[in-house]
Short mmCIF file of C-alpha atoms (C1' of nucleotides) in Angstrom, two decimals:
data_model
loop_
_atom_site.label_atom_id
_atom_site.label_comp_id
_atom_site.label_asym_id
_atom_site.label_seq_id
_atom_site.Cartn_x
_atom_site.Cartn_y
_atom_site.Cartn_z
CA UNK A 1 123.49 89.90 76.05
CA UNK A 2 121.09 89.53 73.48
CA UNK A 3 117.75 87.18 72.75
CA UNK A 4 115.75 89.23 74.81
CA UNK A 5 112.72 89.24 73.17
CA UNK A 6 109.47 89.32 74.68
CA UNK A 7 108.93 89.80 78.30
CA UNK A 8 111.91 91.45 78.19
CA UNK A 9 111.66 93.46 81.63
CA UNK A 10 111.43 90.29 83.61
CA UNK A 11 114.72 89.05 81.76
CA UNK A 12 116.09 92.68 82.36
CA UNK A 13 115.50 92.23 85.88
CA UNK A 14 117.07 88.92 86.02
CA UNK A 15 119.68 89.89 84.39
CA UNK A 16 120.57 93.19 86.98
CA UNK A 17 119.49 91.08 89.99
CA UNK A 18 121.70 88.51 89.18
CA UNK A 19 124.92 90.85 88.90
CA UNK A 20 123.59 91.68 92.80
CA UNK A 21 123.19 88.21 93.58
CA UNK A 22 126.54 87.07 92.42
CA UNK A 23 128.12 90.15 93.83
CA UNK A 24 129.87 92.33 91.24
CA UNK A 25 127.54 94.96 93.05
CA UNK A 26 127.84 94.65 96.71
CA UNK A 27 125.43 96.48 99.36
CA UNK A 28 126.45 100.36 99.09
CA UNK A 29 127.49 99.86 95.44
CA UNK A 30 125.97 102.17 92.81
CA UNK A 31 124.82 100.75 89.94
CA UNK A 32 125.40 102.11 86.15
CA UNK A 33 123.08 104.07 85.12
CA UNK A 34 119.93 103.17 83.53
CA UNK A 35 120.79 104.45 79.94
CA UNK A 36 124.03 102.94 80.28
CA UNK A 37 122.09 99.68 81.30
CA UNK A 38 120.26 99.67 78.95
CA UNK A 39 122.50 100.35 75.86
CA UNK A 40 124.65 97.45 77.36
CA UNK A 41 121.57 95.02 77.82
CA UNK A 42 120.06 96.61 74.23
CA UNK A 43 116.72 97.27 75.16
CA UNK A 44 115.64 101.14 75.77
CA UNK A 45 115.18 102.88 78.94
CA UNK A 46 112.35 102.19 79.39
CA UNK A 47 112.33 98.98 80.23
CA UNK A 48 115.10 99.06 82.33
CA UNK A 49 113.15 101.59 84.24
CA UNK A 50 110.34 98.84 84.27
CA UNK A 51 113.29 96.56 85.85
CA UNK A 52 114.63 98.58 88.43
CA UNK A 53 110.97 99.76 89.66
CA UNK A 54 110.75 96.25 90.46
CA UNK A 55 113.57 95.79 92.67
CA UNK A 56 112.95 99.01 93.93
CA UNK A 57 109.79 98.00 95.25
CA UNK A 58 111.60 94.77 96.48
CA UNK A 59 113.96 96.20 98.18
CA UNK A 60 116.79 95.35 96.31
CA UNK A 61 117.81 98.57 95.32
CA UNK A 62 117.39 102.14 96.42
CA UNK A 63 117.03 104.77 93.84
CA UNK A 64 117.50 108.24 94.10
CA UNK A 65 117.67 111.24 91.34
CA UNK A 66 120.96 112.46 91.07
CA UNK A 67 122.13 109.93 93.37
CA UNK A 68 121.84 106.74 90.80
CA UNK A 69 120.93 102.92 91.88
CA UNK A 70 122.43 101.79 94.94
CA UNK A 71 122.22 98.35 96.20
CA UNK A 72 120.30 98.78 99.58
CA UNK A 73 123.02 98.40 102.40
CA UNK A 74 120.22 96.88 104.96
CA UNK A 75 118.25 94.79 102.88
CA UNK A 76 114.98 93.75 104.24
CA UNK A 77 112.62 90.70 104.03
CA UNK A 78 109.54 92.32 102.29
CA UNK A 79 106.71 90.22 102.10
CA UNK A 80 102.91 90.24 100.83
CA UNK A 81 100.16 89.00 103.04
CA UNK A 82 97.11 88.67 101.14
CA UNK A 83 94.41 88.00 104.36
CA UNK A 84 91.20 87.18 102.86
CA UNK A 85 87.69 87.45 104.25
CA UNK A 86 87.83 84.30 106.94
CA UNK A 87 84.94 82.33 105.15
CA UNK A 88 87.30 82.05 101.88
CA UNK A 89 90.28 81.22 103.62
CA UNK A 90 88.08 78.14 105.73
CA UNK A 91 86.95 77.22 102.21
CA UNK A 92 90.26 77.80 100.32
CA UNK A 93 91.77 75.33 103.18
CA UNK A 94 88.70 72.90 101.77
CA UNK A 95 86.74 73.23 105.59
CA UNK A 96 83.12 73.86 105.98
CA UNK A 97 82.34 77.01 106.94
CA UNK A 98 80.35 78.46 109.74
CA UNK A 99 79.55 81.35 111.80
CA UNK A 100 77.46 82.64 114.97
CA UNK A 101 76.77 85.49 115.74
CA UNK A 102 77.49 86.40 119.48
CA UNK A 103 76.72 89.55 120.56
CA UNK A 104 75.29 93.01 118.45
CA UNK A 105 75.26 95.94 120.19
CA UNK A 106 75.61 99.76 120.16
CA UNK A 107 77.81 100.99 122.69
CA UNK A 108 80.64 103.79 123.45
CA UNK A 109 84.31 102.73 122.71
CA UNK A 110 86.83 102.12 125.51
CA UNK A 111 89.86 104.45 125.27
CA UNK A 112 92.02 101.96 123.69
CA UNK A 113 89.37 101.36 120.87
CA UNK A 114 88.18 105.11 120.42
CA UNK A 115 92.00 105.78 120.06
CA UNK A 116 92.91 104.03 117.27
CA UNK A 117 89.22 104.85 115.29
CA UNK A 118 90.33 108.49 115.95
CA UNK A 119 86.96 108.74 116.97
CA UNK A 120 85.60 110.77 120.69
CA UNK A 121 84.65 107.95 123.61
CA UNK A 122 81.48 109.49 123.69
CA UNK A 123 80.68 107.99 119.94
CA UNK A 124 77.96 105.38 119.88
CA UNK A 125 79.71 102.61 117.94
CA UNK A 126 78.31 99.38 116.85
CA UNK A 127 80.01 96.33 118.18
CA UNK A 128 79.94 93.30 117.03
CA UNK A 129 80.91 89.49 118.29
CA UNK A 130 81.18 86.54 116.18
CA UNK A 131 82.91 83.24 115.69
CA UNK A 132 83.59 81.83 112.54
CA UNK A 133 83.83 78.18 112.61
CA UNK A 134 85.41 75.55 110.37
CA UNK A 135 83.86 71.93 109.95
CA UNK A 136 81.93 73.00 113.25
CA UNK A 137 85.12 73.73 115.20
CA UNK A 138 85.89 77.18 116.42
CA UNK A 139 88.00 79.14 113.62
CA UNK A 140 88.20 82.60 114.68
CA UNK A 141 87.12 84.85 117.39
CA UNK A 142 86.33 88.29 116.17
CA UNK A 143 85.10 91.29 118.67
CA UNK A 144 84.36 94.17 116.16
CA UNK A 145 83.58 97.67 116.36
CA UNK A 146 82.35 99.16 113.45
CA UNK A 147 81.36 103.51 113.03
CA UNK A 148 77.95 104.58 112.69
CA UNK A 149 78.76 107.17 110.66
CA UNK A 150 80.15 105.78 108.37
CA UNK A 151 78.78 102.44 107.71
CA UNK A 152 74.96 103.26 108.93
CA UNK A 153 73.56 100.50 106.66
CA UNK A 154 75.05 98.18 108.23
CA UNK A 155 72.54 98.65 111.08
CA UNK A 156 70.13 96.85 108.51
CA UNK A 157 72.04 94.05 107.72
CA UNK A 158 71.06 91.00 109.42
CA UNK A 159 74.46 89.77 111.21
CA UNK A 160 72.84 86.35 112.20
CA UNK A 161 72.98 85.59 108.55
CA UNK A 162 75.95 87.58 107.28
CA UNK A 163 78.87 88.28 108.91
CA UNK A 164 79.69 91.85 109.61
CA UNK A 165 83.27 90.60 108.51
CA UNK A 166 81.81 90.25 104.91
CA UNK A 167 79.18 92.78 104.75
CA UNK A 168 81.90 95.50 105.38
CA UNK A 169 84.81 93.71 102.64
CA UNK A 170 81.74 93.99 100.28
CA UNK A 171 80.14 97.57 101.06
CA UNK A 172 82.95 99.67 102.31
CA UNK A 173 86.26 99.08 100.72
CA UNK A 174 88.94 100.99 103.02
CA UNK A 175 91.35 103.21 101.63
CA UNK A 176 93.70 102.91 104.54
CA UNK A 177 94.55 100.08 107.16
CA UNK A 178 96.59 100.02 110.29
CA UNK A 179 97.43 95.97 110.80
CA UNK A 180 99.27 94.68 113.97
CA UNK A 181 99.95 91.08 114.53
CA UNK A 182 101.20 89.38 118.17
CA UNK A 183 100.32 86.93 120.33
CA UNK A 184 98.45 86.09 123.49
CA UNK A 185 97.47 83.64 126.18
CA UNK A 186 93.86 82.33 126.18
CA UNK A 187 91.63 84.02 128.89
CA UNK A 188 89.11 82.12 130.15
CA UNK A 189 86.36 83.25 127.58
CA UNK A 190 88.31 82.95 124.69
CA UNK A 191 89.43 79.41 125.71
CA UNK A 192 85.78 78.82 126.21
CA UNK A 193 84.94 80.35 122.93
CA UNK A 194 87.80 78.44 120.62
CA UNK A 195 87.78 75.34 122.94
CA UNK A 196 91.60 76.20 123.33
CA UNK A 197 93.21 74.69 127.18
CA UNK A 198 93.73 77.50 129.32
CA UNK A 199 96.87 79.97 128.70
CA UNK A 200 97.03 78.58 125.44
CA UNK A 201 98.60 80.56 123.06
CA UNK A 202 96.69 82.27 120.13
CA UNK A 203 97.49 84.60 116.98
CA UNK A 204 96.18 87.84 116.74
CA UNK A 205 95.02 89.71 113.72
CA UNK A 206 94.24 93.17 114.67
CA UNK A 207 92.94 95.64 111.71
CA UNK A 208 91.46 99.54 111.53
CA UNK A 209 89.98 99.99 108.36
CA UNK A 210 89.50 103.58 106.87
CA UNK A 211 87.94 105.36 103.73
CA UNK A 212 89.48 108.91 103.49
CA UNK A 213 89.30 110.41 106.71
CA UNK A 214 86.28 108.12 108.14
CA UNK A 215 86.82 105.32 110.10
CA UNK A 216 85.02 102.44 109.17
CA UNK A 217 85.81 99.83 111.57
CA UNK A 218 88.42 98.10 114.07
CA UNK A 219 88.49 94.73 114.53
CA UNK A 220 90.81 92.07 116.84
CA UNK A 221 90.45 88.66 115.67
CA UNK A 222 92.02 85.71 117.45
CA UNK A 223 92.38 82.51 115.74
CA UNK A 224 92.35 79.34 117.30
CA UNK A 225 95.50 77.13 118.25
CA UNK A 226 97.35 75.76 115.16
CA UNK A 227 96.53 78.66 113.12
CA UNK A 228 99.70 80.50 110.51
CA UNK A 229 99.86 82.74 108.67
CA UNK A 230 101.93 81.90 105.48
CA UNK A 231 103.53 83.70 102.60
CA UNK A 232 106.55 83.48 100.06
CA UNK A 233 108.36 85.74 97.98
CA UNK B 1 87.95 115.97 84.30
CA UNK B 2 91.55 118.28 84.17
CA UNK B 3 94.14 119.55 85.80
CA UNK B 4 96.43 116.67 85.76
CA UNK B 5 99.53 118.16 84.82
CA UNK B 6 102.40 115.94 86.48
CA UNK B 7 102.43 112.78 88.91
CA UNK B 8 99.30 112.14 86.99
CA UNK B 9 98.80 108.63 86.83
CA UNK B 10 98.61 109.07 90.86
CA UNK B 11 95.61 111.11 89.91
CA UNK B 12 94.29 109.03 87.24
CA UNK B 13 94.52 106.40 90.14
CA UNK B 14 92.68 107.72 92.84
CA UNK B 15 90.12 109.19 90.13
CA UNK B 16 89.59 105.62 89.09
CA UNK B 17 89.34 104.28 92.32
CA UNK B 18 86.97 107.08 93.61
CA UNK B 19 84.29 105.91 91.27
CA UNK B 20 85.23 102.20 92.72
CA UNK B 21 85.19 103.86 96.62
CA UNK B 22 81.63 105.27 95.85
CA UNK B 23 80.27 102.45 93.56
CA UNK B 24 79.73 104.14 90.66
CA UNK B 25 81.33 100.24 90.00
CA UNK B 26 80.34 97.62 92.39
CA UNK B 27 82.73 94.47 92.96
CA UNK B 28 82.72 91.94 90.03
CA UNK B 29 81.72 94.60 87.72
CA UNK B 30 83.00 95.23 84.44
CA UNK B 31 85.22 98.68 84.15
CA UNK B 32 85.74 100.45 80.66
CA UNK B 33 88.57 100.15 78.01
CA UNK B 34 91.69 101.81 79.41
CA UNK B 35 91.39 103.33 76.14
CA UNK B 36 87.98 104.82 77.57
CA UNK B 37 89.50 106.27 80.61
CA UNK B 38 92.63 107.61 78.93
CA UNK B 39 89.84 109.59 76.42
CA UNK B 40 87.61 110.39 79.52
CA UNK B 41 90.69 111.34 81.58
CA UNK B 42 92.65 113.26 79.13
CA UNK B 43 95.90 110.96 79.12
CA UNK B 44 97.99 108.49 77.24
CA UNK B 45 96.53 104.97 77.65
CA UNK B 46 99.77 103.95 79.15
CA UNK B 47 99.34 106.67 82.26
CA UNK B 48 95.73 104.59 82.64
CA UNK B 49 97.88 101.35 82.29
CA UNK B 50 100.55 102.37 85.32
CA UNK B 51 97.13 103.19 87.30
CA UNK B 52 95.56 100.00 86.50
CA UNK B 53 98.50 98.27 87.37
CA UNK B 54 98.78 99.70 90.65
CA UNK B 55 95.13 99.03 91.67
CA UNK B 56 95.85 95.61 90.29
CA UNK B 57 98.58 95.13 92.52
CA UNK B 58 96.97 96.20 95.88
CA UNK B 59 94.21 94.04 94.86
CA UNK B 60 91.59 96.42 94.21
CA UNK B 61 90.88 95.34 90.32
CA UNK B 62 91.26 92.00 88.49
CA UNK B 63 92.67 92.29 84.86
CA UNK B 64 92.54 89.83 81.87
CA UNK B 65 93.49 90.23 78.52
CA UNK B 66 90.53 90.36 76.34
CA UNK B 67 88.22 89.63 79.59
CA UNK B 68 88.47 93.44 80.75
CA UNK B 69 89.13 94.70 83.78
CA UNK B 70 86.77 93.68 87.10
CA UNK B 71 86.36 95.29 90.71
CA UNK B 72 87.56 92.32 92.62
CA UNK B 73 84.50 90.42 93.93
CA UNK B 74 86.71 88.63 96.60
CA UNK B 75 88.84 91.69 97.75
CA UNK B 76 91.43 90.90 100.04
CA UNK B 77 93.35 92.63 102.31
CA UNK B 78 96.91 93.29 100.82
CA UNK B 79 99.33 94.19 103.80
CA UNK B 80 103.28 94.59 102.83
CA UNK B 81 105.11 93.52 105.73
CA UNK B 82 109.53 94.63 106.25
CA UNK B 83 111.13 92.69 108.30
CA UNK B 84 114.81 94.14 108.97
CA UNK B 85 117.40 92.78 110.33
CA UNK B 86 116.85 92.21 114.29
CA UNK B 87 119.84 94.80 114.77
CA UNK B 88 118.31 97.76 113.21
CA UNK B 89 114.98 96.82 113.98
CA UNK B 90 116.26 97.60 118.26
CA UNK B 91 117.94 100.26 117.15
CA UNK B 92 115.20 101.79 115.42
CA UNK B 93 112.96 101.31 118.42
CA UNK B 94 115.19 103.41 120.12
CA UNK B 95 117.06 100.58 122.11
CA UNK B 96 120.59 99.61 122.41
CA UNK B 97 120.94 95.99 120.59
CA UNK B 98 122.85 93.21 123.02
CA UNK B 99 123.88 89.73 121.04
CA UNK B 100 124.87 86.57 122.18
CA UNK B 101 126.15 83.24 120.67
CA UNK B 102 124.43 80.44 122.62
CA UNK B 103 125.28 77.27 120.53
CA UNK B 104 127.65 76.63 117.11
CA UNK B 105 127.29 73.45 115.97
CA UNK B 106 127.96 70.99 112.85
CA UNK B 107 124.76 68.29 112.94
CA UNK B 108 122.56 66.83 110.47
CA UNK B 109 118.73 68.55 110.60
CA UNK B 110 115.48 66.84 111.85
CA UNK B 111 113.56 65.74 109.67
CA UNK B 112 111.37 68.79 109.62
CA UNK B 113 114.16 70.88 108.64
CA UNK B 114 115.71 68.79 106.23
CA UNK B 115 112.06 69.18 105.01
CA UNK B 116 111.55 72.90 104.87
CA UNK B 117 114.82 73.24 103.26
CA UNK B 118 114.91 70.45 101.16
CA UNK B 119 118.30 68.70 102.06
CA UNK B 120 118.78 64.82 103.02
CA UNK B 121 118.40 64.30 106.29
CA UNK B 122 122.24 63.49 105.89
CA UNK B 123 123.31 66.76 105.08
CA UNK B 124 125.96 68.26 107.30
CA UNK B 125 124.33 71.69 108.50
CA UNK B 126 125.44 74.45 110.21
CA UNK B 127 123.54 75.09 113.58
CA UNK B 128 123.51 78.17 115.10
CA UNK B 129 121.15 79.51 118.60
CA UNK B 130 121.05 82.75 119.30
CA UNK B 131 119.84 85.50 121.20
CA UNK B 132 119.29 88.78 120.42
CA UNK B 133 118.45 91.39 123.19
CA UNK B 134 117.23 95.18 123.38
CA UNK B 135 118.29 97.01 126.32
CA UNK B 136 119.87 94.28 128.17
CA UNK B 137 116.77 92.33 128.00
CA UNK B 138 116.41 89.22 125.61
CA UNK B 139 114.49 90.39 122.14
CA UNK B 140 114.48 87.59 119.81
CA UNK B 141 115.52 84.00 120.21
CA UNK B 142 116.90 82.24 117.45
CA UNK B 143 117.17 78.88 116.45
CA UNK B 144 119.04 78.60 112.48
CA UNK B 145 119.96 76.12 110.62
CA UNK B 146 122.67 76.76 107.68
CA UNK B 147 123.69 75.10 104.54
CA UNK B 148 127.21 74.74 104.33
CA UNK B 149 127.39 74.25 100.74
CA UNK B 150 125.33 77.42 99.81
CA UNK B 151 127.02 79.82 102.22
CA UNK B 152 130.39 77.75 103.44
CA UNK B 153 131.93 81.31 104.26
CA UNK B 154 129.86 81.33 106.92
CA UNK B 155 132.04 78.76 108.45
CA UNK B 156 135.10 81.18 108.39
CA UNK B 157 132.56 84.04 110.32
CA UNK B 158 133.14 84.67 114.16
CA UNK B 159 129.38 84.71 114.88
CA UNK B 160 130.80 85.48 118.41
CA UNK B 161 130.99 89.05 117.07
CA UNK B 162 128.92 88.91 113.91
CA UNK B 163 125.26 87.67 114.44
CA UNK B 164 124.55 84.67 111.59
CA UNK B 165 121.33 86.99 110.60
CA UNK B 166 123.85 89.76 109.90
CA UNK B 167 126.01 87.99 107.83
CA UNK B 168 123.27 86.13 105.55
CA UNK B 169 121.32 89.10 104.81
CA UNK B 170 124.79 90.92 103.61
CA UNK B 171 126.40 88.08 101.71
CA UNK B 172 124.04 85.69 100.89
CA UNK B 173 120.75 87.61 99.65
CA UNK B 174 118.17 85.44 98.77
CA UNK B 175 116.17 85.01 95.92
CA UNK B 176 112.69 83.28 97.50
CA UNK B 177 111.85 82.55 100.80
CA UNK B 178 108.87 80.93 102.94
CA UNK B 179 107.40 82.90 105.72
CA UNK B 180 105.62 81.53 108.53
CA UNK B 181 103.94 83.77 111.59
CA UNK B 182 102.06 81.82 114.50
CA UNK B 183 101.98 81.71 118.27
CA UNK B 184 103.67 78.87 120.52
CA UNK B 185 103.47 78.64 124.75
CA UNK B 186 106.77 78.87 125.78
CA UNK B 187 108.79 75.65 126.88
CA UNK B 188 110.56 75.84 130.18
CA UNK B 189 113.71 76.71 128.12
CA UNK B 190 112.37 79.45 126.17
CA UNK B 191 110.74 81.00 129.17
CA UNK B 192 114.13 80.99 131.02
CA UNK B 193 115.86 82.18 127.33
CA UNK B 194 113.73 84.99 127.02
CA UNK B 195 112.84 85.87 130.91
CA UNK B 196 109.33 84.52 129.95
CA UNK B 197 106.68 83.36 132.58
CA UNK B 198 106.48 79.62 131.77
CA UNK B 199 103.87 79.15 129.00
CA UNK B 200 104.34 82.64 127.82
CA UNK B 201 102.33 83.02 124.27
CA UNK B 202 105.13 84.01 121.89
CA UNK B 203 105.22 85.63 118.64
CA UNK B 204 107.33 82.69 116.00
CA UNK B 205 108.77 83.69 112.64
CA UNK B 206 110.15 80.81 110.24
CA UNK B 207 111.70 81.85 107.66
CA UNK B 208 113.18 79.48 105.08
CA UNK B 209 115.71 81.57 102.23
CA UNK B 210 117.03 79.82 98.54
CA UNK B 211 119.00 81.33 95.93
CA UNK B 212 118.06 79.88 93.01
CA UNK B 213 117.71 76.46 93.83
CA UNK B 214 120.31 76.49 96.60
CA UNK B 215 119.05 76.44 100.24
CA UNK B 216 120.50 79.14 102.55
CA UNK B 217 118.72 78.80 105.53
CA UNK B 218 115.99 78.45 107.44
CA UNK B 219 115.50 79.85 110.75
CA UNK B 220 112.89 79.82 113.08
CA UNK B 221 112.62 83.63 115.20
CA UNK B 222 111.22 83.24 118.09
CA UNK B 223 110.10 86.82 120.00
CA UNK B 224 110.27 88.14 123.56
CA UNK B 225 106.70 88.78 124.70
CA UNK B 226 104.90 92.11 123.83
CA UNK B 227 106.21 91.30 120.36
CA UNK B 228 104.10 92.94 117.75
CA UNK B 229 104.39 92.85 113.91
CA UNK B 230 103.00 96.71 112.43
CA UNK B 231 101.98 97.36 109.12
CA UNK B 232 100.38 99.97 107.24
CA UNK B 233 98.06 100.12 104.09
"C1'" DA C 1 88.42 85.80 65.31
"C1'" DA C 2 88.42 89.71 67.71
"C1'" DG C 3 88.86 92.52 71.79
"C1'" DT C 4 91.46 93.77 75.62
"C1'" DG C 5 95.43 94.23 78.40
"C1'" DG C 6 100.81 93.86 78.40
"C1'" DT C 7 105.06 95.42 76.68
"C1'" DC C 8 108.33 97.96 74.03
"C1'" DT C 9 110.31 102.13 71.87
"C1'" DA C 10 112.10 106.82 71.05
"C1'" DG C 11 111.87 111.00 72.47
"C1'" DA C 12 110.64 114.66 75.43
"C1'" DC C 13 110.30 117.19 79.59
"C1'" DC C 14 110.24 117.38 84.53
"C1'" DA C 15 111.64 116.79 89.55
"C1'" DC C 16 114.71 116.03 92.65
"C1'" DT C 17 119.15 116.30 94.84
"C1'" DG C 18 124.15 115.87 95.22
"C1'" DA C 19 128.38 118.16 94.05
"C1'" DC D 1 123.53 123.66 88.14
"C1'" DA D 2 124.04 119.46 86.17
"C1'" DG D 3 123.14 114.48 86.44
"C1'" DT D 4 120.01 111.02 87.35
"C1'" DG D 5 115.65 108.92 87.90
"C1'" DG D 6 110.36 109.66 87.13
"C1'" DT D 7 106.67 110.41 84.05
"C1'" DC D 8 104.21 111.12 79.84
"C1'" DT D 9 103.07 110.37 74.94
"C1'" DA D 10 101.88 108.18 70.51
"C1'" DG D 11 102.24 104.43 68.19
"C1'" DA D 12 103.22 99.74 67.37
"C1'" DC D 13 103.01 94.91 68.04
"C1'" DC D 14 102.08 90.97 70.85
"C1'" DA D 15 99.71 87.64 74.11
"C1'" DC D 16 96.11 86.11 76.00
"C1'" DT D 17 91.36 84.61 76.41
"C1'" DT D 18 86.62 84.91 75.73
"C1'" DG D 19 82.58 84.81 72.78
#
DNA sequence: AAGTGGTCTAGACCACTGA
DNA sequence: CAGTGGTCTAGACCACTTG
C-alpha cells in the first residue's frame, strides 16, 4: 500500500473503489472511516476526503456525518451530458452548418409554455422559429420562446444572421435549467420542416433556462431522424 | 466583501460567478490569480480553488496551468442525468412495478453487439428480453445481452423472479459504460410488447457496462410511450 | 524560465446526526 | 453527546504550459 506518490487521490480512489468493485464492501456495507483509510493507505485525510467526494458524487457511495461511508444500496447510472450550442455540435460532427430563420414574433404564451417560464399568459414573449441545418439538410427544429424582461436586447439582435440559440448561450448564461428529453411522431409540419416521412419518430430536447429568479427562455428542439445523444462514464 | 464565515467556498462561488452572471467578465476572458480572489475575498487560496473547481466542473470556467483561468467562450449546457434501476424508478413514480421474463437464451451476438461490447462474434452470450411494467401496464422493454465470462453467476439467477437489471446493478457494478438516447417507430412487435399504436415514436436507451476491461453487458431499454427523461441544473 | 493551477499535509474547528 | 464527515487555513511542492 505504498508508491503513491503524485496524483495520489485518483490512486486513493482506485484503490477504495476497487475494494467495492471486488466486493469486500457490498451495497449497505459501511466503509472504515476516513482517518482509518487513510492511515492504512498512508496518505492524510485529506486526500481521502478528495477520494470519497468523488465517488460520492458518482454515486458509489453515500456519506453521512455520524453515519460513516456506506456503499449506496441502489446504485444508479449517473451520467454527464454536455449539449452544446447546435452549430458546434454540426461542426464538431465535421458538417456544414446552416440556419434559417422561420418565424420572429412577439406574442402571449400558451398555458403549457407560460407554466413552465413561471411567467402570467398575459406576458408578451418573444418567440422564435428556426432550423439549423447540416450540409444543407435539416438538423434541428427549434420553436423558442424567449422573456422580454429579461433578455430585452435580444429584440436588437438580428436573428436572420444569428441564431437566437447562440445569442442567448453568449449573453445570458442561466443559472438554472429544467431539461426533459422524450420522443415523438412527426406532424405534418415538422415532417415538412426536417424532410422526415410522416409519423416518423424524432428526439426531443426540451430546455427552460433561468438566471436567479428570471426566466430567460424555453425552448423545444426536435432533431431530425438518426439523431443520439451519446455519453460515457 | 465579508461575512463568509462557514460553507464559504459556496459563497466564494456564487460571488465569483456573479461577476461572470453580470459580465463584469465576458466569455473567453481572462479571470485573476486565485491568489487575487482569495486576497479580494478574504479566504485561503484553496477555498478559491474548491470554487474554481466547481465552476470548472459545470462548465462555467476553463482552467490551465500557467494559462489562467477563462469564462468558457463555448459554454455548454452540463445536465447530470440518474438513471435508477427500472424498479425503483415505478416505484418512485408512485406505481406498483409488474416484471416479466419473455426470453432466456444462450446465442452468439450480431454483429452489432459483438461490436458495442467488444466480444467475437463467437462468444457464447447470455440473452435475456424483458419487460418491465408500472401498474399493470408495460413500462420498459428490454432487450440484454450478457457476458458469461464477466458475470457467469448470472447463469445460476432465476431471472423469473429477479429482473437481469436487478441483479447486474447489485453484483456486477460497472466501472465505464456507453450511453445512447434516441427515438425509434415501433415495429409491429414492440407495439404489441408495449400496447403501442403501430409506429409509436419510442424513447431507446443503450447502455453498454465494462469493469475494467471486462464486458458486462449491454442492453438496449426500450420505453413505453409518454416516456420522458427529467433533469435539473 | 516563469507563472499559474493542482495536490498534499497537519491541524483545527464546525455541522450534522445516530445512538 | 459523541462520532463522523465537511470545511478552512497556511504553507509547501509539483506539473503543466505559455511567452
Amino acid at each position: 500500500m505504498n508508491r503513491l506518490d503524485r496524483n495520489s487521490w485518483i490512486e486513493i480512489k482506485r484503490a477504495i473503489h476497487g475494494e467495492i468493485l471486488n466486493s469486500t464492501f457490498a451495497p449497505g456495507d459501511r466503509l472504515p472511516r476516513d482517518e482509518d483509510w487513510a492511515r492504512e493507505l498512508g496518505c492524510s485525510r485529506s486526500t481521502v476526503q478528495r477520494a470519497m467526494r468523488d465517488l460520492a458524487l458518482r454515486g458509489v457511495v453515500e456519506r453521512r456525518r455520524k453515519g460513516g461511508t456506506r456503499v449506496r444500496r441502489n446504485p444508479v447510472t449517473r451520467a454527464t451530458l454536455d449539449i452544446p450550442i447546435t452549430r458546434l455540435e454540426v461542426e464538431e460532427a465535421g458538417g456544414t452548418y446552416g440556419y434559417r430563420l422561420i418565424k420572429r414574433r412577439r406574442m402571449a404564451p400558451s398555458a403549457k409554455v407560460a407554466e413552465r417560464l413561471g411567467v402570467a399568459r398575459t406576458t408578451t414573449l418573444l418567440r422564435v422559429e428556426a432550423l439549423h441545418l447540416s450540409n444543407g439538410r435539416p438538423y434541428v427544429f427549434e420553436d423558442r420562446w424567449i422573456s422580454i424582461e429579461t433578455a430585452s436586447e435580444i429584440l436588437d439582435v438580428d436573428l436572420e444572421v444569428e441564431s437566437a440559440n447562440e445569442w442567448l448561450v453568449r449573453n445570458k448564461p442561466f443559472s438554472r435549467a429544467d431539461l426533459r428529453f422524450y420522443a415523438i411522431n412527426a406532424n405534418d409540419r415538422l415532417a415538412r420542416l426536417l424532410e422526415a416521412q410522416a409519423n416518423a419518430a424524432l428526439f426531443v430536447l426540451e430546455r427552460t433556462t433561468w438566471t436567479g429568479e428570471a426566466p430567460i427562455t424555453s425552448v423545444t428542439a426536435t432533431a431530425a431522424p438518426g439523431y443520439r445523444l451519446l455519453t460515457q462514464i
